[in-house]
Structures are given as structure tokens and as C-alpha cells.
Short mmCIF file of C-alpha atoms in Angstrom, two decimals:
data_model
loop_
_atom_site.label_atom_id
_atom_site.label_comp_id
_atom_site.label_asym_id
_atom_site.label_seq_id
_atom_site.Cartn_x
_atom_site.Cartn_y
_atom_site.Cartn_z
CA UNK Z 1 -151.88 -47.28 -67.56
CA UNK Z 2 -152.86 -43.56 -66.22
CA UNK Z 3 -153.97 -41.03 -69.35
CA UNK Z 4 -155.33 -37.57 -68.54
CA UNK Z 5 -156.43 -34.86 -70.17
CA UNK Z 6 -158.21 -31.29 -70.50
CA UNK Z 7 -161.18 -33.16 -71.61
CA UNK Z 8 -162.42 -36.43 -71.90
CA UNK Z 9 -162.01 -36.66 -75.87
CA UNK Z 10 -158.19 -35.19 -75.43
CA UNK Z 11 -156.79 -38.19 -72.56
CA UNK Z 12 -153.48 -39.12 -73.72
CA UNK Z 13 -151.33 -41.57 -71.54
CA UNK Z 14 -149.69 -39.73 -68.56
CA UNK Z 15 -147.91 -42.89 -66.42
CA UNK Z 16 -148.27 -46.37 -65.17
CA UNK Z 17 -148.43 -48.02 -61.77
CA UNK Z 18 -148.55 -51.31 -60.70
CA UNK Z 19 -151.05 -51.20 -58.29
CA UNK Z 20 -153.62 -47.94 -56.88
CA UNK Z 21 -152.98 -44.92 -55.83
CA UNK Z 22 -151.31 -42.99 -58.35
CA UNK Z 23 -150.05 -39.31 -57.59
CA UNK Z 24 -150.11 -36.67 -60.52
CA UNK Z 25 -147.44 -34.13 -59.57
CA UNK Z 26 -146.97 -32.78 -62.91
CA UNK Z 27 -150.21 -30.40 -62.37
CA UNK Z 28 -151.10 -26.77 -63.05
CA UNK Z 29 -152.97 -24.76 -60.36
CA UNK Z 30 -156.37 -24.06 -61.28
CA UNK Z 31 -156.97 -26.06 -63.88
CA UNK Z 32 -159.58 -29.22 -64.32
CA UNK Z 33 -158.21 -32.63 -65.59
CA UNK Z 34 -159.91 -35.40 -66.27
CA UNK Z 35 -158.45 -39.10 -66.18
CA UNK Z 36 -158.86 -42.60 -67.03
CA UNK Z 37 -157.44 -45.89 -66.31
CA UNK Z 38 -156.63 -49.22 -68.60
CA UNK Z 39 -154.99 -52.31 -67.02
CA UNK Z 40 -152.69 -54.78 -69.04
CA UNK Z 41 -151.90 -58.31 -69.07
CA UNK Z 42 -147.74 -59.88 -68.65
CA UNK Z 43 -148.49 -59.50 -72.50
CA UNK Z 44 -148.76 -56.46 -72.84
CA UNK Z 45 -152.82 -56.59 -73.90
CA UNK Z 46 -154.91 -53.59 -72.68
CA UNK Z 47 -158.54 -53.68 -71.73
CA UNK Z 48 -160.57 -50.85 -72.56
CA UNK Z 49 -160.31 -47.25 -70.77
CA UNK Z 50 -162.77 -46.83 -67.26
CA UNK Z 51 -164.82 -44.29 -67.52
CA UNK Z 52 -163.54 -40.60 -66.76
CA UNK Z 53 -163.39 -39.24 -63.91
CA UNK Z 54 -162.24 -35.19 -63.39
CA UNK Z 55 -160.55 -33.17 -60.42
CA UNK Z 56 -159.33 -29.68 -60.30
CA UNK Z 57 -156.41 -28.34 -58.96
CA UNK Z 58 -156.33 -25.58 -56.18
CA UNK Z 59 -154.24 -22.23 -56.83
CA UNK Z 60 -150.99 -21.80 -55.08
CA UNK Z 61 -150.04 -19.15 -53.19
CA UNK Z 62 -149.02 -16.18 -54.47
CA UNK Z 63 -145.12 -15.58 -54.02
CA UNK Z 64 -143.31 -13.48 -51.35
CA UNK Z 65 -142.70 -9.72 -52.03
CA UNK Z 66 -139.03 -9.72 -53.07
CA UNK Z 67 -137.17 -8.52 -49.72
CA UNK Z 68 -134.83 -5.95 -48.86
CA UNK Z 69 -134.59 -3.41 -52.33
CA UNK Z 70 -132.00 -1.14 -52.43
CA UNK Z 71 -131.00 1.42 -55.06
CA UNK Z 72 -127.87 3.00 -55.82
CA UNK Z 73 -127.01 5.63 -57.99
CA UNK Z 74 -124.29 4.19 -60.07
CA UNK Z 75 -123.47 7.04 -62.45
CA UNK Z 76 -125.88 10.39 -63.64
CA UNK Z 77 -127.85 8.20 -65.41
CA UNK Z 78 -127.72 4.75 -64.06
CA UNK Z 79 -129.30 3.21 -61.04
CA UNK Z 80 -128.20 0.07 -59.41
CA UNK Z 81 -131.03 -1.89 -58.34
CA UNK Z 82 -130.74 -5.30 -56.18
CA UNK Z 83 -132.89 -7.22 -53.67
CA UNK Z 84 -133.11 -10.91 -52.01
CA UNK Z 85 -135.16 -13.77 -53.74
CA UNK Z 86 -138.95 -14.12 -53.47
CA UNK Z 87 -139.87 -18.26 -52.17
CA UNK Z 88 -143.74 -19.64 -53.01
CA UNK Z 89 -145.31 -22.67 -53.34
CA UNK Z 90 -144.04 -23.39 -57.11
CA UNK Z 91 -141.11 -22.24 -58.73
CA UNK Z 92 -139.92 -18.33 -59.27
CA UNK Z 93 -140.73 -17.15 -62.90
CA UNK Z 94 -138.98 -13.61 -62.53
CA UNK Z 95 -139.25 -10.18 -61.70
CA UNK Z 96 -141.13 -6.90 -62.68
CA UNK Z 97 -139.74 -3.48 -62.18
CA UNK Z 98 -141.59 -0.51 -61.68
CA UNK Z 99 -140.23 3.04 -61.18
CA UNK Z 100 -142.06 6.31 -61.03
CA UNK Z 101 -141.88 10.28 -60.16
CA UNK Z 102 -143.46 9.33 -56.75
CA UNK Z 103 -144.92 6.29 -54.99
CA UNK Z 104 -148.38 6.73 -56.70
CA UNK Z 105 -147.15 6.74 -60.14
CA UNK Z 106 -145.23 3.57 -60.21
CA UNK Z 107 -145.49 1.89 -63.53
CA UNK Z 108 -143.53 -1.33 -65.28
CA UNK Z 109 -140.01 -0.42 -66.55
CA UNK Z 110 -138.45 -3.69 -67.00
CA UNK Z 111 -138.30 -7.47 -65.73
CA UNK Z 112 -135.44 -9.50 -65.01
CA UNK Z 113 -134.68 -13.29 -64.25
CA UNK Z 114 -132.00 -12.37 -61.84
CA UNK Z 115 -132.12 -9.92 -58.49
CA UNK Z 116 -131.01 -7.33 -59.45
CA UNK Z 117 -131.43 -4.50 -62.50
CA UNK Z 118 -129.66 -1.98 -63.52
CA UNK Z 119 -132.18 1.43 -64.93
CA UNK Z 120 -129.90 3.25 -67.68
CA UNK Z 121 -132.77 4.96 -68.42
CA UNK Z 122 -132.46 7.57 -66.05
CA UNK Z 123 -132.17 11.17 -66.48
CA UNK Z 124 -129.95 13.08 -64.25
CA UNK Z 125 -130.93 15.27 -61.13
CA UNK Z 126 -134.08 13.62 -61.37
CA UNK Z 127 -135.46 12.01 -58.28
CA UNK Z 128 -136.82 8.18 -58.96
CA UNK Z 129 -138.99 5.82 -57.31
CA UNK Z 130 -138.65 2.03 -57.47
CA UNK Z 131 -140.27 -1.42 -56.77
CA UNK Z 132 -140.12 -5.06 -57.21
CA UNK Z 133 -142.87 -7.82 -57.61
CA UNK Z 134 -141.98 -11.31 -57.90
CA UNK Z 135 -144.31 -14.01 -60.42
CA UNK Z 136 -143.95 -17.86 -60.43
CA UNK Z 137 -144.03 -20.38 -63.63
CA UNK Z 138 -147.60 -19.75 -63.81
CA UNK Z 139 -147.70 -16.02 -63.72
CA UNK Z 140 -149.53 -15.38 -60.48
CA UNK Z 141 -147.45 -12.02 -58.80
CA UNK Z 142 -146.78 -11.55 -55.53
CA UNK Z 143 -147.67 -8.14 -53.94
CA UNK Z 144 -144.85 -5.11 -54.75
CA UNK Z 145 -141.96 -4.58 -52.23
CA UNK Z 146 -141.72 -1.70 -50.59
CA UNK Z 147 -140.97 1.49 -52.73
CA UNK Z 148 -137.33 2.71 -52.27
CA UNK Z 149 -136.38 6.22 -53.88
CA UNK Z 150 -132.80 7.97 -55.09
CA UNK Z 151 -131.36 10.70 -56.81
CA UNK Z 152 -129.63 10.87 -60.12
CA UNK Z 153 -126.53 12.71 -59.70
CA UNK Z 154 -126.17 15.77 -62.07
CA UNK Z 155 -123.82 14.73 -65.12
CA UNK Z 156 -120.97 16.80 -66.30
CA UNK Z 157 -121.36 19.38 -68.65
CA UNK Z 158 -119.86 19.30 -71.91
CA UNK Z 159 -116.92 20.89 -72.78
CA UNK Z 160 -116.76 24.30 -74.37
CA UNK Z 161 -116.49 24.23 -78.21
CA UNK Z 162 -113.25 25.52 -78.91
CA UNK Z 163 -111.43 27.95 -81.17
CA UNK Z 164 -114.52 29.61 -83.45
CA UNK Z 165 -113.85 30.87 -86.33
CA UNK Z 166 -116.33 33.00 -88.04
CA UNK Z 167 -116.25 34.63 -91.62
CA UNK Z 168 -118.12 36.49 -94.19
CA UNK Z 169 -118.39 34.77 -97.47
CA UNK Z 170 -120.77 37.37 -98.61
CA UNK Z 171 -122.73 41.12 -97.72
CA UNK Z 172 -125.60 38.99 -95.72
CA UNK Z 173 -123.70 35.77 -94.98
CA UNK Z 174 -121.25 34.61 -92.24
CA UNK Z 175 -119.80 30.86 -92.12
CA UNK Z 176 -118.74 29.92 -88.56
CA UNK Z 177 -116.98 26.68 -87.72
CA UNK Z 178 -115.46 24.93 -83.67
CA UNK Z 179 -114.21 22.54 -82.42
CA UNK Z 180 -116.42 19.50 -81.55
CA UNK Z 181 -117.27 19.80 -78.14
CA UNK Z 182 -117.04 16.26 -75.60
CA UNK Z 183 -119.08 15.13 -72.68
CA UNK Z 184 -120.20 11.87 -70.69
CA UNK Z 185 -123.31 12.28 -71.96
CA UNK Z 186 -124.65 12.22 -75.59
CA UNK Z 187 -124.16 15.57 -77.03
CA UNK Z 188 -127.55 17.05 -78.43
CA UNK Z 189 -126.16 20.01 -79.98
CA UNK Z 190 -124.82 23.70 -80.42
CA UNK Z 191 -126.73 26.77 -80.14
CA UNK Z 192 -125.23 29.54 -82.02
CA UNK Z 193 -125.33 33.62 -79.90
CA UNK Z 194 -124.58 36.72 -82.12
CA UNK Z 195 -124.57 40.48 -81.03
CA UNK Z 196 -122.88 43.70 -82.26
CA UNK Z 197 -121.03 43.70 -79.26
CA UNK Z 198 -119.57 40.76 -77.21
CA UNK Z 199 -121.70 42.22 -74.33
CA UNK Z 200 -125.03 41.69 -76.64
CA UNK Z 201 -125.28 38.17 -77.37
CA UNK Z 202 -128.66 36.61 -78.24
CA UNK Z 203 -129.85 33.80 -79.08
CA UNK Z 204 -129.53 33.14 -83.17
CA UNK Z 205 -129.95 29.99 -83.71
CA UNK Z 206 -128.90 26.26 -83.38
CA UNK Z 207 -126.64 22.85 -85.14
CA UNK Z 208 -126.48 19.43 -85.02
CA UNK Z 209 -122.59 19.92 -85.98
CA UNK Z 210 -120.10 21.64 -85.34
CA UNK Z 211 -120.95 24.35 -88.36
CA UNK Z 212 -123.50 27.35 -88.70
CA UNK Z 213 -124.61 29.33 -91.38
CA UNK Z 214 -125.66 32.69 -90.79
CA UNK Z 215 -127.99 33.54 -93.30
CA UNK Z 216 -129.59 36.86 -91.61
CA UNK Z 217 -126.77 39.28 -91.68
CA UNK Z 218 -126.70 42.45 -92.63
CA UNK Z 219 -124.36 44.34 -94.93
CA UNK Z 220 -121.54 46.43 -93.67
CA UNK Z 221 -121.81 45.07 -89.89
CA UNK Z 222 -119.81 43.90 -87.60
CA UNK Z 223 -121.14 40.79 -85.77
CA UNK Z 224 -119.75 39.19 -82.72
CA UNK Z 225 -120.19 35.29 -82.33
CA UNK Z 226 -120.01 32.67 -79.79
CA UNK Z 227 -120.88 28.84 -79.37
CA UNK Z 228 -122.75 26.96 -76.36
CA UNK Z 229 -122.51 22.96 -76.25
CA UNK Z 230 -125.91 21.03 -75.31
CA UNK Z 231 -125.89 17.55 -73.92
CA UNK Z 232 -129.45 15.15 -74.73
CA UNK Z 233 -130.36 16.33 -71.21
CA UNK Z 234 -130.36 19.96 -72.42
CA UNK Z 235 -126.82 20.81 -70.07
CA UNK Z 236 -125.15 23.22 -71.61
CA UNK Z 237 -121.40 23.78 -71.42
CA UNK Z 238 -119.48 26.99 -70.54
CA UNK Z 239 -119.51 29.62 -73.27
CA UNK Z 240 -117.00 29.45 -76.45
CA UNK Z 241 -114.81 32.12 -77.19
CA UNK Z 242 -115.68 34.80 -79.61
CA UNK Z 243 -115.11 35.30 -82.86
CA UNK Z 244 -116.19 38.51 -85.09
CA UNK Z 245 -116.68 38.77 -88.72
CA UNK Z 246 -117.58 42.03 -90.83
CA UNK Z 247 -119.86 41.67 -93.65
CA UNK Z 248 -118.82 43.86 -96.68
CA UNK Z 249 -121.27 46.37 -98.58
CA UNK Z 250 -123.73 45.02 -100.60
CA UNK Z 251 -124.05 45.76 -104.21
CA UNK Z 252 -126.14 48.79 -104.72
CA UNK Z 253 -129.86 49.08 -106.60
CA UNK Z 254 -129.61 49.79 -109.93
CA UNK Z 255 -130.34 53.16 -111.16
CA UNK Z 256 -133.92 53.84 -112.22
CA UNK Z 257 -134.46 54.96 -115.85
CA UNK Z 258 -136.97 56.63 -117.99
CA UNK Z 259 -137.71 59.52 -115.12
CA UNK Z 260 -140.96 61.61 -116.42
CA UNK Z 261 -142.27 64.55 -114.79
CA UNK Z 262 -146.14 65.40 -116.02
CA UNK Z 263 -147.73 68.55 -114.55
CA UNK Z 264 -150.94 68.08 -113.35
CA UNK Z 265 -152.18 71.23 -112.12
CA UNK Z 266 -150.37 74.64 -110.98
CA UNK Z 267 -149.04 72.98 -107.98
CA UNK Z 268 -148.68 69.15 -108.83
CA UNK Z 269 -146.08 67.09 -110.51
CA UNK Z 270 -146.73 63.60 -110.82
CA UNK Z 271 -143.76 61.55 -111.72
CA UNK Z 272 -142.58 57.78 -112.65
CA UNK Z 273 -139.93 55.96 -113.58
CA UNK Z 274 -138.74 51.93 -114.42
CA UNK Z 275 -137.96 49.81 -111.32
CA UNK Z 276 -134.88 49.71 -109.85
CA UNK Z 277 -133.39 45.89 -108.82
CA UNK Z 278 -131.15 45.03 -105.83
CA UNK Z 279 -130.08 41.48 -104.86
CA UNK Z 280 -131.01 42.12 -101.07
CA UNK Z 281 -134.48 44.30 -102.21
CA UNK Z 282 -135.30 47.35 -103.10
CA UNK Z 283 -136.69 49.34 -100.05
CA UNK Z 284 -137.56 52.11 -101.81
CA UNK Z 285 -137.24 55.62 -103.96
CA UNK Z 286 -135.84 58.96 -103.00
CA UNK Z 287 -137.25 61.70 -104.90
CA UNK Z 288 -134.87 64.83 -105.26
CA UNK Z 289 -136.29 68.55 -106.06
CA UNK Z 290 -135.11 71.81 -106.92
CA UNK Z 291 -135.62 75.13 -108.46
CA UNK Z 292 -131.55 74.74 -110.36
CA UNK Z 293 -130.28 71.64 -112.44
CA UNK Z 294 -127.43 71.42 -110.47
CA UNK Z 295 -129.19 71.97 -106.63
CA UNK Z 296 -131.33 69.43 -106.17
CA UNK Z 297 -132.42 68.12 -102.22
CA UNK Z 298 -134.01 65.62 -100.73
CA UNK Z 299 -137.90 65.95 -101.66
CA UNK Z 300 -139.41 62.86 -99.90
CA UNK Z 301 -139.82 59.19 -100.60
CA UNK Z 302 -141.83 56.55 -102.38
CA UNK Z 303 -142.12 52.72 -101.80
CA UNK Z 304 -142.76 52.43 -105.76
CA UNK Z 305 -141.98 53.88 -108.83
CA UNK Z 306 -144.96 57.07 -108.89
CA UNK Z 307 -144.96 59.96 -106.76
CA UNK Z 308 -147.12 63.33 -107.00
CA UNK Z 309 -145.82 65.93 -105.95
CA UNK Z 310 -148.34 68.56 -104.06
CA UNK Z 311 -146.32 70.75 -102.92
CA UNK Z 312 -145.40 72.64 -105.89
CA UNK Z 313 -145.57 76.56 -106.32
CA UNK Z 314 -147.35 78.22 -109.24
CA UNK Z 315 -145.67 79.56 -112.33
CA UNK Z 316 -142.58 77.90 -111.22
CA UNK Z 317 -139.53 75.45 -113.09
CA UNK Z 318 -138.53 72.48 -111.02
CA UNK Z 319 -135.97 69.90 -111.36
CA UNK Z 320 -136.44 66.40 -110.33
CA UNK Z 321 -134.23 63.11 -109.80
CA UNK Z 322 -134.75 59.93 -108.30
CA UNK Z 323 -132.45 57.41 -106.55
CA UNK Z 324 -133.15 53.87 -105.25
CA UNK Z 325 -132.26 52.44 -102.32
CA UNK Z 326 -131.74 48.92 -101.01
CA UNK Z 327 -133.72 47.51 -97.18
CA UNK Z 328 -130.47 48.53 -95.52
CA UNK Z 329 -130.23 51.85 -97.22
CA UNK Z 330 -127.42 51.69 -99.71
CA UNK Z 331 -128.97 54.48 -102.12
CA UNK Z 332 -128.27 53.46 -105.96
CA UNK Z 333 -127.17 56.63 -108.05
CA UNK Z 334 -129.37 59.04 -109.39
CA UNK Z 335 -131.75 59.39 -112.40
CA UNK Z 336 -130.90 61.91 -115.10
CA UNK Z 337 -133.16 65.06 -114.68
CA UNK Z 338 -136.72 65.89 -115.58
CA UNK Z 339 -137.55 69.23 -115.74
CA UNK Z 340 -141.43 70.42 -115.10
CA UNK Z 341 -142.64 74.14 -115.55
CA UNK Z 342 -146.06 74.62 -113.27
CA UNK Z 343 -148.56 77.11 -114.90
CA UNK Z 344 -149.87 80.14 -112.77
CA UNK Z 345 -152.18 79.40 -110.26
CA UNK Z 346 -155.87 81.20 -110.45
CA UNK Z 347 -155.65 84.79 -109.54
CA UNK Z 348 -157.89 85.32 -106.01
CA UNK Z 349 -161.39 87.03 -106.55
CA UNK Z 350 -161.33 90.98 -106.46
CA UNK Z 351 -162.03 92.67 -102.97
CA UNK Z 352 -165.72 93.67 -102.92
CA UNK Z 353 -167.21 96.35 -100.65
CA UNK Z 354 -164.75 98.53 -100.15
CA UNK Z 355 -165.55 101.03 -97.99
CA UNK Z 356 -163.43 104.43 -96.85
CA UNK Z 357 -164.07 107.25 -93.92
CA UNK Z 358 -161.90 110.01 -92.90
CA UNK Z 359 -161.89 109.86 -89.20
CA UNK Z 360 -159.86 112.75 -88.53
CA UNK Z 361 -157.66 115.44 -90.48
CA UNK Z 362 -154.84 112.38 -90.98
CA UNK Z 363 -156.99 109.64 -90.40
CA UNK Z 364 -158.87 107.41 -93.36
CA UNK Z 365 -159.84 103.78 -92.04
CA UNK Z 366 -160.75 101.44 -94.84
CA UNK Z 367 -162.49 97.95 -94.70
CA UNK Z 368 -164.01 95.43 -97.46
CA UNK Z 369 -164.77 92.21 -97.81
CA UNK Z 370 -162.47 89.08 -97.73
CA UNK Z 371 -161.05 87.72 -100.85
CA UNK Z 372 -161.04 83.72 -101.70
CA UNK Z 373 -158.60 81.40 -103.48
CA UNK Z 374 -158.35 77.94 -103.66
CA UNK Z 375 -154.31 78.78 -102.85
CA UNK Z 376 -155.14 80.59 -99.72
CA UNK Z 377 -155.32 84.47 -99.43
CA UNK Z 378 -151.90 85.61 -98.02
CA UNK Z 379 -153.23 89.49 -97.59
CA UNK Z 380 -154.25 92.51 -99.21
CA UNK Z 381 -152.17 95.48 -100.93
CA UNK Z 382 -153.80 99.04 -100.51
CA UNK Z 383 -153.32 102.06 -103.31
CA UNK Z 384 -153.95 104.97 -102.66
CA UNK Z 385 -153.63 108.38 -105.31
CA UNK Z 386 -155.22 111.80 -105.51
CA UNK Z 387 -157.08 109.99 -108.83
CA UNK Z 388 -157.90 107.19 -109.78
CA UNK Z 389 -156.01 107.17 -112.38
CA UNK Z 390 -153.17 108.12 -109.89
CA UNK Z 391 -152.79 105.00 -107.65
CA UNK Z 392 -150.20 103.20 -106.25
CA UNK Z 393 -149.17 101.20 -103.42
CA UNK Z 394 -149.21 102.16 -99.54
CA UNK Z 395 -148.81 99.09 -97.35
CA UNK Z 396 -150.05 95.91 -97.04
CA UNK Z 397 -152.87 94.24 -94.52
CA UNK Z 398 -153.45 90.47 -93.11
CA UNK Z 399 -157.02 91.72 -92.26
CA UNK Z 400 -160.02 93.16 -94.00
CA UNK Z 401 -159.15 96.58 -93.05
CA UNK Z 402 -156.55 99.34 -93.10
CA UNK Z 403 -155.91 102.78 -91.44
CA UNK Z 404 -154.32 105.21 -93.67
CA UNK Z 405 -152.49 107.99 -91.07
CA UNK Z 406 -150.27 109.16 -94.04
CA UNK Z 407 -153.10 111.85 -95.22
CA UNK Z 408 -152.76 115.49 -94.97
CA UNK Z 409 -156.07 117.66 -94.25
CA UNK Z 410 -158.37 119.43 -96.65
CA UNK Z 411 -157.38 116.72 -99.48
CA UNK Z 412 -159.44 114.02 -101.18
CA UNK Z 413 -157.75 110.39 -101.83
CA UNK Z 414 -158.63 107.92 -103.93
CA UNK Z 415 -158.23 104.24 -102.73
CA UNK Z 416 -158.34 100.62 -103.85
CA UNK Z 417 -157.86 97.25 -102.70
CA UNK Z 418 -156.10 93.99 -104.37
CA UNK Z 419 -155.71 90.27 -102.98
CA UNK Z 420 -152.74 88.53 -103.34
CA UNK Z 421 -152.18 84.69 -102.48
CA UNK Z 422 -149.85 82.86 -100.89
CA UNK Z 423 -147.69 82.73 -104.05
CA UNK Z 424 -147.86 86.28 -104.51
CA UNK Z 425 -150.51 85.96 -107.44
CA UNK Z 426 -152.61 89.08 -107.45
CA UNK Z 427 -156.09 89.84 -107.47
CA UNK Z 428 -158.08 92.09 -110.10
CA UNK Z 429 -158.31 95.42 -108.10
CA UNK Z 430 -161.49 96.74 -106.67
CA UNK Z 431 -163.34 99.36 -107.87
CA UNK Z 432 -161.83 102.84 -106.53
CA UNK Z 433 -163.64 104.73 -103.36
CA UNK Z 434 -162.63 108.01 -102.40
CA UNK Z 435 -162.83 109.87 -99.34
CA UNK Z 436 -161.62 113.97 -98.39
CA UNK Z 437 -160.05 114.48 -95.39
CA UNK Z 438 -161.50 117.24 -93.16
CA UNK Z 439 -159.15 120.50 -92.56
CA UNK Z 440 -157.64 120.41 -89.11
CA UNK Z 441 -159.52 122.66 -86.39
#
């Protein structure tokens, strides 16, 4: 009786012979065995085991590259792969696949039992790279057959959706619905174009089905639409046709209430009011002036619910209003009126210095020193009289000075000088200088 084992405590029985040699066949390459032997009588009694011997086996050789691989593009993305068996020294265990973008990037993809694979992995237009390495029983490879490469034909593209239909269900929404679109290849998707013209599509956004919610319109628009199919490879199939939708007018703000005017000084107003409230947003407050209750134009704007208004004359009744208006512009109406009377403005200081000569028989030139306000001095009015008690008005000067040629010769003329500002507010006058024009020689 034969017993072997991986070790001498593990022998188990393995054959029997009637006579030596015996010939284990049933070995593994590389590996270490050990054996024993027991004989037996015609009665079946056993002596006891010789002592243990080992051996270890040699490694076989390492399979034949799989010959002749060929690949075949079967469809866009399928490739037919086959080649002839491998032969070694024990039996054939199977087959490893590799592909790769190039001969140096080959990595595993698959094994098979058979010779031949098919890779429905592929992605089309995509060129592949492919090789085969045979392993027996015992896993030992052989070395990879030589790479063979091929092209993935370009699939179809999908159809085009068909017959869009898009309508607004409200001011800033539009629904849009197609027809499913078909292709060989698994469909990824729809992306969605919208312009205000079916010459100014854009991108706007994308669906899974074959339904799209446009959530961005805005009011009172007109919006062209138009659907483009998307395979998993990112294909995309001839352009829908269009469809247009026109979103009506959205509500508008609500009027703002509780308008107060409050004059600050001779030439501010401030004002404030409550909030308007739109559904889209309010964008906004127009504030409305004018000197009559019933003419009131636009003033300026606010983006809350204050303004101040520095623009405001002296001595002077205004009339305000105020109207909201939404982010697209849709004004609500207007406030009821506020009415704000601005006090007179502080008068400019007196001239000082006044000085007169007569230059000639009808000549007096006059000069003094500027005026200030805090409004800005618009000019000077002159008076002239044969008193001073006798004064009144003879023109008007941007300057500090003045040439009277109005005189006649041989006469004395009184003179004085008043400020006025830009809102017509005049000064104190100056004290009165007086000057006698010489007779003519």
C-alpha cells in the first residue's frame, strides 16, 4: 500500500502495487510530497508504515501564447474577438483578456473558457487594443499574444424628439412636452434650447424624460423652444421642431401706503412709505414730483421704502407720489399725494466794499466784494438814484463789478449793491456810495 502526503504527519493512502516501482501521476508541479510504504499479507494484515521518504515535483512549462487573434467590429459597441487554442505540458485552464487605448496600457477585461470573447463594453468611434494569455489547471500563464487593434464604428444617432409642445401655465412658467425619442443605443437624455427668436437658441437646460419645466421665464415674453436627443455616448440627434409659448403679465406690486413727506431743511424732503409686495419681487420705488397736484413726473428711484430728496428749491410747495415696481418692471399704481412746503433758504451776506469812480462824463465803474451763500450766489443787482433814498434797479452782474454808461455829466448818483442766489433770494443791500460825474469838456 502507497500513502503520500504534504507532510509526514498528513500521509493518507494514495494506491497499491503488487510489486516496486510505483508511478504517482496524480502530481502538482512544484510541490514536495512525501511517501510511505506498508506491505500486506493474502489476509489482508498490514505491517507497519517504512519510514518517509519526500520528492518534489518540477514546474511545467508555461503554455503557448494563444495563436492567431483577430478582432472584428461586430456592431458600434461590440467587438468580436477569436483566436486558436494554447497546448502545454498540463491541461488548459482558460483565457485572460486584456484591452487598452494603446499597446502599453493593456489591462485585464475579461477571461473566458472558450476562444473566443465577445467586448460589449465598447464605446463607439473609439479605437481599442486587444490581447490574449493562456493559464493551465495550475495557474501558471503563458506570455500575451500579440496585440491586435480595431475601430468601433460610430452608432446611429437618435431620432429627433418629435412634435413639442410648449405652454405657459403661468407669468414665469412654461410646461413643454415630445415625443420620446429612439436609438440603438441607450438614450441618456434631452437637453432643452430656448431663445426669443428661433435663430437664438441656447442652451437652458436638460431631462431624463420626455418633459421640461421652465421655471426661469419671464413675464410677457415670447420664448421659442426646441428639443435635442442624447444617447449614453453623449450623440445627439438632429434638432426638434419648435414650439413657442407667451407668458402672460404678471400680477402687479401692490400699491405702497402711508406716503409721508417731512421737510428737512429749505431744500430737502425726506420721504417713506409701507412696503409694497409682488409675487415675482419687488425691484423697486419710483418717486414722482411736482410743483401741481395733478402734474406730477418722474423724480428718481429708490430700492426701499425712504428717499431724500436734495434737490428741492426754497420757499417752494411740492407734491409727491410713489409707485412700486416688480424685477421686470410692471410699475404697481400710485400712492395718494403728500404735499411738503420748503421754508426760504438763508438770504446771501450783504456786498461789502463797494466802491464807485466816474471815469468819464457817462462813465461810473463800480466793484465790491463777493457775496457767499451756502445756495450758491447766482449774481448781483445794481441801484442806482440821485439819493439814497431814491434807488432802484439798473441791471444785473455775474461779476464783482459793473460799468454804469447810463449817466449824464455834471450829476452825482447814488449806488448800491444786493446778492441774490440761485433761487432768487436776495441779499440785505450794501451801504450806499456815491460818485458825481464830471461835466463833459
Amino acid at each position: 500500500m502507497i500513502y503520500r502526503g504534504l507532510s509526514p504527519a498528513s500521509l493518507s493512502a494514495l494506491g497499491v502495487s503488487t510489486g516496486a516501482p510505483y508511478t504517482d501521476s496524480q502530481t502538482a508541479p512544484q510541490t514536495t510530497y512525501f511517501y510511505a510504504v506498508s506491505s500486506y499479507d493474502i489476509y489482508g494484515l498490514a505491517s507497519a508504515l517504512s519510514p518517509a521518504v519526500s520528492a518534489t515535483t518540477l514546474e511545467e512549462a508555461a503554455p503557448t501564447a494563444p495563436p492567431q487573434l483577430s478582432a472584428q467590429a461586430t456592431a458600434f459597441n461590440s467587438i468580436a474577438l477569436s483566436w486558436q487554442p494554447s497546448s502545454g505540458d498540463v491541461a488548459i485552464g482558460g483565457y485572460v483578456v486584456y484591452r487598452g487605448s494603446s499597446p502599453a496600457t493593456l489591462a485585464p477585461l475579461a477571461t473566458s473558457t472558450a476562444t473566443n470573447y465577445t467586448d460589449s463594453l465598447a464605446v463607439p468611434n473609439r479605437t481599442y487594443y486587444y490581447s490574449v494569455a493562456a493559464y493551465d489547471v495550475y495557474g501558471l500563464f503563458s506570455s500575451q499574444a500579440a496585440p491586435v487593434a480595431v475601430t468601433a464604428p460610430q452608432e446611429p444617432p437618435p431620432s429627433a424628439p418629435s412634435q413639442p409642445v410648449a405652454h405657459a401655465s403661468a407669468y414665469n412658467q412654461v410646461n413643454l412636452t415630445w415625443g420620446a425619442s429612439t436609438g440603438p443605443a441607450e438614450l441618456w437624455g434631452y437637453a432643452i434650447y430656448r431663445g426669443t427668436s428661433p435663430s437664438s437658441l441656447s442652451p437652458l437646460g436638460s431631462s431624463t424624460t420626455n418633459a421640461y419645466v421652465d421655471t426661469l421665464a419671464a413675464p410677457s415674453k415670447t420664448y421659442y423652444y426646441a428639443i435635442v436627443a442624447h444617447d449614453i455616448y453623449g450623440l445627439g440627434s438632429a434638432q426638434s421642431a419648435i414650439a413657442a409659448a407667451t407668458t402672460p403679465a404678471a400680477p402687479p406690486p401692490s400699491t405702497p401706503s402711508q406716503l409721508v413727506a417731512q421737510i428737512i431743511s429749505y431744500n430737502q424732503v425726506s420721504l417713506s412709505c409701507s412696503a409694497a409686495s409682488s409675487p415675482v419681487g419687488v425691484g423697486g420705488y419710483a418717486i414722482y414730483r411736482g410743483t401741481a397736484h395733478n402734474n406730477l413726473s418722474v423724480l428718481s428711484s429708490a430700492a426701499g421704502t425712504s428717499y431724500l430728496d436734495a434737490q428741492a428749491a426754497p420757499s417752494k410747495t411740492y407734491y409727491y407720489a410713489v409707485a412700486a415696481y416688480d424685477i421686470y418692471g410692471v410699475a404697481s399704481s400710485s400712492t395718494g399725494v403728500a404735499t411738503a412746503v420748503t421754508p426760504a433758504g438763508p438770504a446771501p451776506t450783504s456786498p461789502q466794499g463797494l466802491t464807485v469812480l466816474a471815469l468819464s462824463y457817462n462813465q461810473v465803474a463800480l466793484s465790491w466784494s463777493p457775496s457767499s451763500s451756502p445756495l450758491g450766489v447766482a449774481g448781483y443787482a445794481i441801484y442806482r438814484g440821485v439819493t439814497p433814498a431814491t434807488l432802484s434797479p439798473i441791471g444785473v452782474s455775474q461779476t464783482t463789478a459793473y460799468t454804469d454808461r447810463s449817466v449824464a455829466a455834471s450829476i452825482t448818483y447814488y449806488y448800491a449793491i444786493v446778492a441774490y442766489d440761485i433761487y432768487g433770494t436776495l441779499s440785505p443791500v450794501s451801504g450806499p456810495k456815491s460818485a458825481t460825474v464830471p461835466r463833459q469838456q
